[in-house]
Amino acid sequence: MKRFLKAGLVLALAGTGLVSQAATTELVIATVNNGHMIEMQKLTPFFEKAYPDIKLKWVTLEEGTLRQRVTTDIATKGGQFDVMTIGLYEAPIWSKKGWLKPIATDAAYDVDDLLPAIRNGLSNDGKLYAAPFYGESSMLMYRKDLADKVGVKFSDQPTWAQVKEFADKANDPKAGVYGMCLRGKPGWGDNMAFLTTLVNTNGGQWFDMQWKPQIDTKVWKDAITFYVDIMKKNGPPGASANSFNENLALFNEGKCAAWVDATIAASFISDPKQSKVADKVAFAQAPTAVTPKGANWLWSWNLAIPASSTKDDAAQKFIKWATSKDYINLVAKETGWASVPTGTRKSTYANPEFQKVAKFAEAEKKAIDTANLTDSTLPKSPYVGVQYAAIPEFQAIGVAVGQQMSAALSGKVTVDQALKTSQLAAEREMKKAGYYK
């Protein structure tokens, strides 16, 4: 009888949860297949050891696919993901729509340590709606040995004319070295991220103050013609299919003399474990043409919680862990200071150990600090953003234009045709959205 009473008591206690093992919460995290995100996944055991009641499930996607999946999921309140990796573009738009939960920070997290440009871009009404995992601008990365060999010396702020001169002289396909590597793969965050900065520095913009597209203009034609010409002459074969990861692989193999892209690449190309030319690279600010405005972009990949998530507590714990000072120290301990995610915290750049190994640190931080989301074009523009316009319609426009620019690079259409088609597509989207008649 006692045995049955004891069994009954245990069952009753189990029903209250007092003797049951804590239920495990599975967090589904959508992320991009970039190097720092892959490293975060490898460090999953450290998080799960600290929080044994939370298990992480990763959905790792290519950049364009990630954007499509998370945008569809959050707009339809699909609830597939508990944590989303989103960009500086989505965060302000989605927070204003009520699609994101605020990030609950505490004193230990030290939100004041976040770089102002990144923190401001992720905040709405003083609240942080996404936590930055890594931030970036864009800059020139080049082979110092080849520059010395051909007699080209770059200032801290080079011009595109100087970069072209170097690309022309250093281009040596027979030796497997291409003078210039630039993004060609179509996408608003792929080729158009770079091309928008090229248009900006040539004095162009996406929209005028009446929201009318400005693509089929002389400024855009000058910028895109320059791009197509330099890549046809000095770019690697199949450049119209290359984005960040493809160009990173080429540079690490010693096949790029010059590359203008995300500052985050610097930590990879200067790492001897990954790069064959780690000891030969140098860095400068993104090249300019007519104006320095908008010559270098501002971006961050961030972790956010969709409003549809029912696992807010676990999601908050994970995001604080993955974007904290402690996480940066963990990466440093496991793989070295040269491999830590950068572009987010002042304390990273102030760390002597980081400064010792990161010869790119000064150029990277300067690029991030000088990028201006609210003043990125020579003519006045109605939108916020450097390499994008922070309006919902921009994704569709950027994708359509990106396809045309990629087609121009591959020779399927002329630059004039690409610009005309892009202009019509942009006008159609903006009229449909009611920006003008």
Short mmCIF file of C-alpha atoms in Angstrom, two decimals:
data_model
loop_
_atom_site.label_atom_id
_atom_site.label_comp_id
_atom_site.label_asym_id
_atom_site.label_seq_id
_atom_site.Cartn_x
_atom_site.Cartn_y
_atom_site.Cartn_z
CA MET A 1 0.00 0.00 0.00
CA LYS A 2 2.85 2.35 0.95
CA ARG A 3 4.50 1.59 -2.37
CA PHE A 4 1.35 2.65 -4.26
CA LEU A 5 1.02 5.80 -2.14
CA LYS A 6 4.65 6.69 -2.84
CA ALA A 7 4.16 6.06 -6.56
CA GLY A 8 1.07 8.20 -6.52
CA LEU A 9 2.92 11.01 -4.74
CA VAL A 10 5.74 10.90 -7.30
CA LEU A 11 3.23 11.07 -10.14
CA ALA A 12 1.47 14.00 -8.49
CA LEU A 13 4.75 15.86 -7.99
CA ALA A 14 5.75 15.08 -11.56
CA GLY A 15 2.50 16.61 -12.68
CA THR A 16 3.50 19.85 -10.96
CA GLY A 17 6.92 19.74 -12.61
CA LEU A 18 8.72 19.62 -9.22
CA VAL A 19 10.56 16.37 -9.94
CA SER A 20 10.38 16.31 -13.71
CA GLN A 21 13.35 17.05 -15.87
CA ALA A 22 13.09 20.55 -17.28
CA ALA A 23 11.39 20.51 -20.67
CA THR A 24 13.77 21.26 -23.51
CA THR A 25 13.05 24.27 -25.69
CA GLU A 26 14.14 23.94 -29.31
CA LEU A 27 15.14 27.25 -30.89
CA VAL A 28 15.01 27.32 -34.69
CA ILE A 29 17.54 29.85 -35.97
CA ALA A 30 17.65 31.05 -39.58
CA THR A 31 21.07 32.32 -40.57
CA VAL A 32 23.31 33.11 -43.52
CA ASN A 33 26.15 30.88 -44.73
CA ASN A 34 28.92 33.37 -43.98
CA GLY A 35 32.14 32.44 -42.18
CA HIS A 36 31.32 34.03 -38.82
CA MET A 37 27.87 32.43 -38.76
CA ILE A 38 29.37 29.01 -39.49
CA GLU A 39 31.77 29.56 -36.58
CA MET A 40 28.82 30.43 -34.31
CA GLN A 41 27.20 27.10 -35.17
CA LYS A 42 30.41 25.26 -34.26
CA LEU A 43 30.28 26.91 -30.84
CA THR A 44 26.71 25.67 -30.19
CA PRO A 45 27.92 23.19 -27.50
CA PHE A 46 29.14 26.09 -25.34
CA PHE A 47 25.68 27.67 -25.35
CA GLU A 48 23.87 24.39 -24.78
CA LYS A 49 26.16 23.59 -21.86
CA ALA A 50 25.37 26.97 -20.27
CA TYR A 51 21.64 26.55 -21.01
CA PRO A 52 20.95 22.78 -20.93
CA ASP A 53 17.20 23.34 -21.28
CA ILE A 54 17.66 24.99 -24.72
CA LYS A 55 18.63 23.16 -27.91
CA LEU A 56 19.59 25.01 -31.08
CA LYS A 57 18.41 23.98 -34.53
CA TRP A 58 20.13 25.78 -37.40
CA VAL A 59 18.67 26.59 -40.80
CA THR A 60 21.65 27.87 -42.81
CA LEU A 61 20.89 29.50 -46.15
CA GLU A 62 22.55 31.46 -48.92
CA GLU A 63 22.06 35.22 -48.52
CA GLY A 64 19.36 35.67 -51.18
CA THR A 65 17.44 32.58 -50.08
CA LEU A 66 17.63 33.61 -46.43
CA ARG A 67 16.11 37.00 -47.21
CA GLN A 68 13.23 35.44 -49.14
CA ARG A 69 12.49 32.84 -46.46
CA VAL A 70 12.56 35.14 -43.44
CA THR A 71 10.67 37.94 -45.22
CA THR A 72 7.89 35.56 -46.23
CA ASP A 73 7.76 33.97 -42.79
CA ILE A 74 7.60 37.21 -40.82
CA ALA A 75 5.12 38.92 -43.17
CA THR A 76 2.73 35.95 -43.02
CA LYS A 77 3.37 35.27 -39.30
CA GLY A 78 4.36 31.78 -40.30
CA GLY A 79 6.28 31.09 -37.10
CA GLN A 80 8.92 28.83 -38.70
CA PHE A 81 11.78 30.61 -36.93
CA ASP A 82 12.39 31.70 -33.35
CA VAL A 83 15.50 33.73 -34.19
CA MET A 84 16.18 35.34 -37.55
CA THR A 85 19.36 36.71 -39.02
CA ILE A 86 18.34 40.00 -40.62
CA GLY A 87 20.13 43.01 -42.03
CA LEU A 88 20.35 46.69 -41.28
CA TYR A 89 17.77 47.19 -44.06
CA GLU A 90 15.03 45.04 -42.53
CA ALA A 91 15.40 45.98 -38.85
CA PRO A 92 13.92 49.53 -38.94
CA ILE A 93 11.19 48.64 -41.44
CA TRP A 94 10.07 45.53 -39.58
CA SER A 95 10.24 47.10 -36.13
CA LYS A 96 7.94 49.93 -37.28
CA LYS A 97 5.48 47.33 -38.57
CA GLY A 98 5.46 45.60 -35.19
CA TRP A 99 7.00 42.45 -36.62
CA LEU A 100 9.93 42.27 -34.17
CA LYS A 101 10.21 41.98 -30.40
CA PRO A 102 12.56 44.43 -28.65
CA ILE A 103 15.88 43.00 -27.48
CA ALA A 104 15.97 42.90 -23.68
CA THR A 105 19.44 44.10 -22.73
CA ASP A 106 20.93 44.38 -19.25
CA ALA A 107 23.99 46.01 -17.65
CA ALA A 108 26.20 43.01 -18.41
CA TYR A 109 25.32 43.22 -22.10
CA ASP A 110 26.53 46.86 -22.16
CA VAL A 111 24.50 48.27 -25.04
CA ASP A 112 26.57 51.49 -24.87
CA ASP A 113 29.56 49.47 -26.06
CA LEU A 114 27.90 48.96 -29.47
CA LEU A 115 29.28 51.16 -32.27
CA PRO A 116 26.90 54.16 -32.63
CA ALA A 117 26.37 53.83 -36.40
CA ILE A 118 25.27 50.21 -36.03
CA ARG A 119 23.24 50.68 -32.84
CA ASN A 120 21.32 53.65 -34.28
CA GLY A 121 20.48 51.70 -37.43
CA LEU A 122 18.95 48.89 -35.35
CA SER A 123 16.96 51.07 -32.97
CA ASN A 124 13.46 52.51 -33.13
CA ASP A 125 12.14 54.96 -30.51
CA GLY A 126 15.22 54.31 -28.39
CA LYS A 127 14.71 50.52 -28.30
CA LEU A 128 17.04 47.96 -29.86
CA TYR A 129 15.08 45.61 -32.15
CA ALA A 130 17.97 43.47 -33.38
CA ALA A 131 21.37 42.74 -31.85
CA PRO A 132 24.41 43.03 -34.15
CA PHE A 133 26.42 39.85 -34.62
CA TYR A 134 28.91 41.50 -36.93
CA GLY A 135 28.99 44.83 -38.70
CA GLU A 136 30.75 46.02 -41.79
CA SER A 137 31.40 48.76 -44.24
CA SER A 138 33.24 48.32 -47.53
CA MET A 139 36.85 49.05 -48.40
CA LEU A 140 39.63 48.34 -50.87
CA MET A 141 41.63 45.19 -50.20
CA TYR A 142 44.64 44.68 -52.41
CA ARG A 143 47.90 42.82 -52.91
CA LYS A 144 50.63 45.08 -51.60
CA ASP A 145 53.32 42.94 -53.26
CA LEU A 146 51.71 43.41 -56.68
CA ALA A 147 51.18 47.13 -56.11
CA ASP A 148 54.89 47.47 -55.30
CA LYS A 149 55.80 45.39 -58.33
CA VAL A 150 53.86 47.59 -60.79
CA GLY A 151 54.76 50.83 -59.02
CA VAL A 152 51.31 51.84 -57.73
CA LYS A 153 51.01 53.42 -54.29
CA PHE A 154 47.56 53.93 -52.78
CA SER A 155 46.69 56.76 -50.43
CA ASP A 156 44.37 56.06 -47.52
CA GLN A 157 41.49 57.35 -49.69
CA PRO A 158 42.20 56.23 -53.28
CA THR A 159 40.22 57.14 -56.37
CA TRP A 160 38.59 54.72 -58.76
CA ALA A 161 40.96 56.01 -61.47
CA GLN A 162 43.92 54.86 -59.34
CA VAL A 163 42.31 51.50 -58.68
CA LYS A 164 41.70 51.02 -62.41
CA GLU A 165 45.35 51.84 -63.15
CA PHE A 166 46.43 49.18 -60.66
CA ALA A 167 43.96 46.62 -62.00
CA ASP A 168 45.18 47.22 -65.57
CA LYS A 169 48.83 46.82 -64.59
CA ALA A 170 48.43 43.87 -62.21
CA ASN A 171 46.09 41.84 -64.42
CA ASP A 172 47.93 38.68 -65.45
CA PRO A 173 45.48 35.88 -66.34
CA LYS A 174 48.29 33.60 -67.56
CA ALA A 175 49.71 33.68 -64.04
CA GLY A 176 46.23 33.16 -62.60
CA VAL A 177 45.93 36.71 -61.25
CA TYR A 178 42.98 38.94 -62.15
CA GLY A 179 43.30 42.68 -61.74
CA MET A 180 39.87 43.25 -60.21
CA CYS A 181 37.32 41.15 -58.34
CA LEU A 182 33.88 42.68 -57.82
CA ARG A 183 30.41 41.29 -57.19
CA GLY A 184 28.42 40.29 -60.27
CA LYS A 185 25.79 37.93 -58.90
CA PRO A 186 22.32 39.52 -59.13
CA GLY A 187 20.60 40.59 -55.93
CA TRP A 188 19.83 43.77 -54.01
CA GLY A 189 22.31 42.66 -51.36
CA ASP A 190 24.73 41.09 -53.82
CA ASN A 191 25.83 43.05 -56.90
CA MET A 192 23.62 46.03 -56.08
CA ALA A 193 25.23 46.56 -52.67
CA PHE A 194 28.50 47.29 -54.40
CA LEU A 195 27.04 49.01 -57.47
CA THR A 196 24.97 51.42 -55.40
CA THR A 197 28.14 52.69 -53.72
CA LEU A 198 29.74 53.10 -57.16
CA VAL A 199 26.70 55.09 -58.32
CA ASN A 200 26.73 57.15 -55.10
CA THR A 201 30.36 58.19 -55.45
CA ASN A 202 29.75 59.10 -59.09
CA GLY A 203 27.08 61.54 -57.88
CA GLY A 204 23.96 59.40 -58.42
CA GLN A 205 21.01 58.16 -56.36
CA TRP A 206 18.14 55.68 -56.48
CA PHE A 207 15.29 58.20 -56.17
CA ASP A 208 14.96 61.98 -56.27
CA MET A 209 13.00 63.93 -53.67
CA GLN A 210 9.74 63.14 -55.48
CA TRP A 211 10.56 59.40 -55.24
CA LYS A 212 11.10 59.15 -58.99
CA PRO A 213 13.71 56.53 -59.99
CA GLN A 214 16.96 57.99 -61.34
CA ILE A 215 18.43 54.86 -62.95
CA ASP A 216 18.29 55.72 -66.65
CA THR A 217 20.58 58.73 -66.19
CA LYS A 218 24.07 59.77 -67.25
CA VAL A 219 25.45 59.23 -63.75
CA TRP A 220 24.26 55.63 -63.61
CA LYS A 221 25.49 55.05 -67.16
CA ASP A 222 28.96 56.37 -66.28
CA ALA A 223 29.15 54.15 -63.18
CA ILE A 224 27.85 50.95 -64.78
CA THR A 225 29.91 51.41 -67.95
CA PHE A 226 33.03 51.80 -65.80
CA TYR A 227 32.11 48.64 -63.89
CA VAL A 228 31.43 46.54 -66.97
CA ASP A 229 34.59 47.75 -68.71
CA ILE A 230 36.94 47.12 -65.77
CA MET A 231 35.48 43.67 -65.16
CA LYS A 232 35.53 42.61 -68.81
CA LYS A 233 39.16 43.67 -69.06
CA ASN A 234 40.45 42.60 -65.65
CA GLY A 235 37.85 40.39 -63.97
CA PRO A 236 37.86 36.60 -63.51
CA PRO A 237 35.85 34.37 -65.87
CA GLY A 238 32.19 34.01 -64.89
CA ALA A 239 32.24 37.15 -62.75
CA SER A 240 28.49 37.66 -63.24
CA ALA A 241 27.94 34.65 -60.91
CA ASN A 242 30.29 35.83 -58.16
CA SER A 243 29.28 37.46 -54.90
CA PHE A 244 31.08 37.79 -51.55
CA ASN A 245 31.90 34.13 -50.90
CA GLU A 246 33.11 33.44 -54.44
CA ASN A 247 35.37 36.49 -54.49
CA LEU A 248 36.67 35.67 -51.02
CA ALA A 249 37.71 32.23 -52.25
CA LEU A 250 39.44 33.77 -55.29
CA PHE A 251 41.30 36.32 -53.16
CA ASN A 252 42.40 33.67 -50.65
CA GLU A 253 43.82 31.63 -53.53
CA GLY A 254 45.88 34.63 -54.65
CA LYS A 255 43.80 35.21 -57.78
CA CYS A 256 42.66 38.81 -57.10
CA ALA A 257 44.96 41.81 -57.23
CA ALA A 258 42.24 44.15 -55.93
CA TRP A 259 38.85 43.63 -54.37
CA VAL A 260 36.33 46.19 -53.11
CA ASP A 261 33.88 44.53 -50.76
CA ALA A 262 32.80 44.07 -47.16
CA THR A 263 35.33 44.97 -44.49
CA ILE A 264 34.50 41.70 -42.74
CA ALA A 265 36.53 39.94 -45.44
CA ALA A 266 39.71 41.46 -44.01
CA SER A 267 39.83 39.02 -41.10
CA PHE A 268 39.63 36.08 -43.52
CA ILE A 269 42.11 37.21 -46.17
CA SER A 270 44.71 38.12 -43.54
CA ASP A 271 44.38 34.76 -41.77
CA PRO A 272 47.20 32.39 -42.86
CA LYS A 273 44.99 29.40 -42.06
CA GLN A 274 42.58 30.49 -44.79
CA SER A 275 44.56 32.72 -47.15
CA LYS A 276 47.61 31.94 -49.26
CA VAL A 277 48.38 35.69 -49.47
CA ALA A 278 47.73 36.63 -45.82
CA ASP A 279 51.11 38.34 -45.48
CA LYS A 280 50.74 40.27 -48.75
CA VAL A 281 47.45 42.14 -48.25
CA ALA A 282 46.88 45.82 -47.54
CA PHE A 283 43.80 47.95 -46.96
CA ALA A 284 42.49 51.39 -47.89
CA GLN A 285 39.15 53.19 -47.78
CA ALA A 286 36.61 52.49 -50.53
CA PRO A 287 37.56 54.33 -53.73
CA THR A 288 35.87 57.61 -54.64
CA ALA A 289 35.00 59.28 -57.94
CA VAL A 290 33.02 62.57 -57.99
CA THR A 291 32.17 62.63 -54.26
CA PRO A 292 33.14 60.68 -51.14
CA LYS A 293 29.46 60.50 -50.15
CA GLY A 294 28.13 56.97 -50.14
CA ALA A 295 31.39 55.46 -51.41
CA ASN A 296 31.40 52.88 -48.62
CA TRP A 297 28.36 51.06 -47.39
CA LEU A 298 27.09 50.29 -43.90
CA TRP A 299 25.70 46.89 -43.04
CA SER A 300 25.34 44.48 -40.18
CA TRP A 301 24.01 40.98 -39.81
CA ASN A 302 21.85 40.89 -36.72
CA LEU A 303 19.85 38.48 -34.62
CA ALA A 304 16.19 39.33 -34.10
CA ILE A 305 13.07 37.74 -32.63
CA PRO A 306 9.94 37.68 -34.80
CA ALA A 307 6.78 38.78 -33.03
CA SER A 308 5.27 35.37 -33.90
CA SER A 309 7.82 33.47 -31.77
CA THR A 310 6.43 31.77 -28.68
CA LYS A 311 9.91 31.15 -27.25
CA ASP A 312 10.84 34.70 -26.34
CA ASP A 313 12.74 33.90 -23.14
CA ALA A 314 15.01 31.30 -24.76
CA ALA A 315 15.51 33.49 -27.84
CA GLN A 316 16.55 36.46 -25.70
CA LYS A 317 19.10 34.29 -23.86
CA PHE A 318 20.61 33.04 -27.10
CA ILE A 319 20.83 36.47 -28.72
CA LYS A 320 22.47 38.01 -25.67
CA TRP A 321 24.99 35.15 -25.61
CA ALA A 322 25.84 35.31 -29.32
CA THR A 323 26.26 39.10 -29.49
CA SER A 324 28.00 39.67 -26.15
CA LYS A 325 31.56 40.62 -25.20
CA ASP A 326 31.85 37.14 -23.69
CA TYR A 327 31.08 35.54 -27.06
CA ILE A 328 33.81 37.59 -28.74
CA ASN A 329 36.22 36.45 -26.03
CA LEU A 330 35.10 32.84 -26.56
CA VAL A 331 35.87 33.03 -30.30
CA ALA A 332 39.24 34.59 -29.47
CA LYS A 333 40.01 31.75 -27.06
CA GLU A 334 38.91 29.02 -29.49
CA THR A 335 40.25 30.34 -32.81
CA GLY A 336 42.30 33.47 -32.06
CA TRP A 337 41.67 37.21 -32.02
CA ALA A 338 42.10 37.47 -35.78
CA SER A 339 38.88 35.45 -36.20
CA VAL A 340 36.48 37.33 -33.95
CA PRO A 341 33.35 38.95 -35.44
CA THR A 342 34.05 42.65 -35.80
CA GLY A 343 32.18 45.86 -36.53
CA THR A 344 29.91 45.78 -33.49
CA ARG A 345 31.70 46.75 -30.27
CA LYS A 346 34.07 49.54 -29.24
CA SER A 347 35.74 47.17 -26.77
CA THR A 348 36.87 44.86 -29.57
CA TYR A 349 38.82 47.63 -31.29
CA ALA A 350 40.24 48.82 -27.94
CA ASN A 351 41.55 45.35 -27.08
CA PRO A 352 45.38 45.21 -27.38
CA GLU A 353 45.28 41.53 -28.36
CA PHE A 354 42.94 42.31 -31.26
CA GLN A 355 45.00 45.31 -32.35
CA LYS A 356 48.11 43.13 -32.38
CA VAL A 357 46.75 40.67 -34.96
CA ALA A 358 44.21 42.77 -36.90
CA LYS A 359 46.21 45.01 -39.22
CA PHE A 360 42.91 45.91 -40.89
CA ALA A 361 41.29 47.20 -37.67
CA GLU A 362 41.95 50.91 -38.15
CA ALA A 363 40.75 50.95 -41.77
CA GLU A 364 37.68 48.87 -40.94
CA LYS A 365 36.57 51.02 -38.00
CA LYS A 366 37.15 54.23 -39.98
CA ALA A 367 34.98 52.91 -42.82
CA ILE A 368 32.15 51.98 -40.43
CA ASP A 369 32.37 55.25 -38.49
CA THR A 370 32.29 57.40 -41.64
CA ALA A 371 29.39 55.66 -43.37
CA ASN A 372 26.26 57.80 -43.07
CA LEU A 373 22.82 56.25 -43.49
CA THR A 374 21.09 59.63 -43.71
CA ASP A 375 23.48 61.48 -46.04
CA SER A 376 24.82 59.08 -48.64
CA THR A 377 24.18 60.87 -51.94
CA LEU A 378 25.40 64.11 -53.51
CA PRO A 379 21.89 65.25 -54.56
CA LYS A 380 19.42 65.21 -51.68
CA SER A 381 17.54 61.90 -51.37
CA PRO A 382 14.31 61.07 -49.53
CA TYR A 383 15.49 57.68 -48.28
CA VAL A 384 17.71 56.33 -45.51
CA GLY A 385 20.46 53.88 -46.44
CA VAL A 386 23.80 53.85 -48.25
CA GLN A 387 23.68 50.76 -50.49
CA TYR A 388 19.90 50.42 -50.27
CA ALA A 389 16.82 52.57 -49.82
CA ALA A 390 15.02 51.63 -46.61
CA ILE A 391 11.54 51.25 -48.08
CA PRO A 392 9.65 47.93 -48.44
CA GLU A 393 9.55 48.24 -52.24
CA PHE A 394 13.33 48.33 -52.55
CA GLN A 395 13.80 44.56 -52.35
CA ALA A 396 11.80 43.94 -55.53
CA ILE A 397 13.39 46.91 -57.30
CA GLY A 398 16.90 45.96 -56.23
CA VAL A 399 16.46 42.37 -57.39
CA ALA A 400 15.10 43.46 -60.79
CA VAL A 401 17.90 45.98 -61.32
CA GLY A 402 20.51 43.51 -60.10
CA GLN A 403 19.43 41.02 -62.76
CA GLN A 404 19.82 43.65 -65.46
CA MET A 405 23.27 44.71 -64.23
CA SER A 406 24.42 41.09 -64.14
CA ALA A 407 23.12 40.62 -67.69
CA ALA A 408 25.07 43.70 -68.80
CA LEU A 409 28.24 42.31 -67.18
CA SER A 410 27.85 38.97 -68.96
CA GLY A 411 27.18 40.71 -72.28
CA LYS A 412 23.58 39.52 -72.66
CA VAL A 413 22.35 43.12 -72.88
CA THR A 414 24.01 46.51 -73.35
CA VAL A 415 24.42 48.94 -70.47
CA ASP A 416 21.85 51.24 -72.10
CA GLN A 417 19.33 48.41 -72.37
CA ALA A 418 19.94 47.35 -68.78
CA LEU A 419 19.39 50.88 -67.48
CA LYS A 420 16.25 51.45 -69.53
CA THR A 421 14.68 48.16 -68.43
CA SER A 422 15.66 48.85 -64.81
CA GLN A 423 14.14 52.32 -64.91
CA LEU A 424 10.82 50.98 -66.19
CA ALA A 425 10.74 48.23 -63.54
CA ALA A 426 11.47 50.74 -60.76
CA GLU A 427 8.85 53.20 -62.02
CA ARG A 428 6.27 50.43 -62.16
CA GLU A 429 6.93 49.39 -58.54
CA MET A 430 6.91 52.94 -57.19
CA LYS A 431 3.70 53.90 -59.00
CA LYS A 432 2.02 50.69 -57.86
CA ALA A 433 3.00 51.50 -54.26
CA GLY A 434 1.52 54.99 -54.60
CA TYR A 435 4.66 57.10 -54.29
CA TYR A 436 3.58 59.10 -57.31
CA LYS A 437 1.17 58.84 -60.25
#
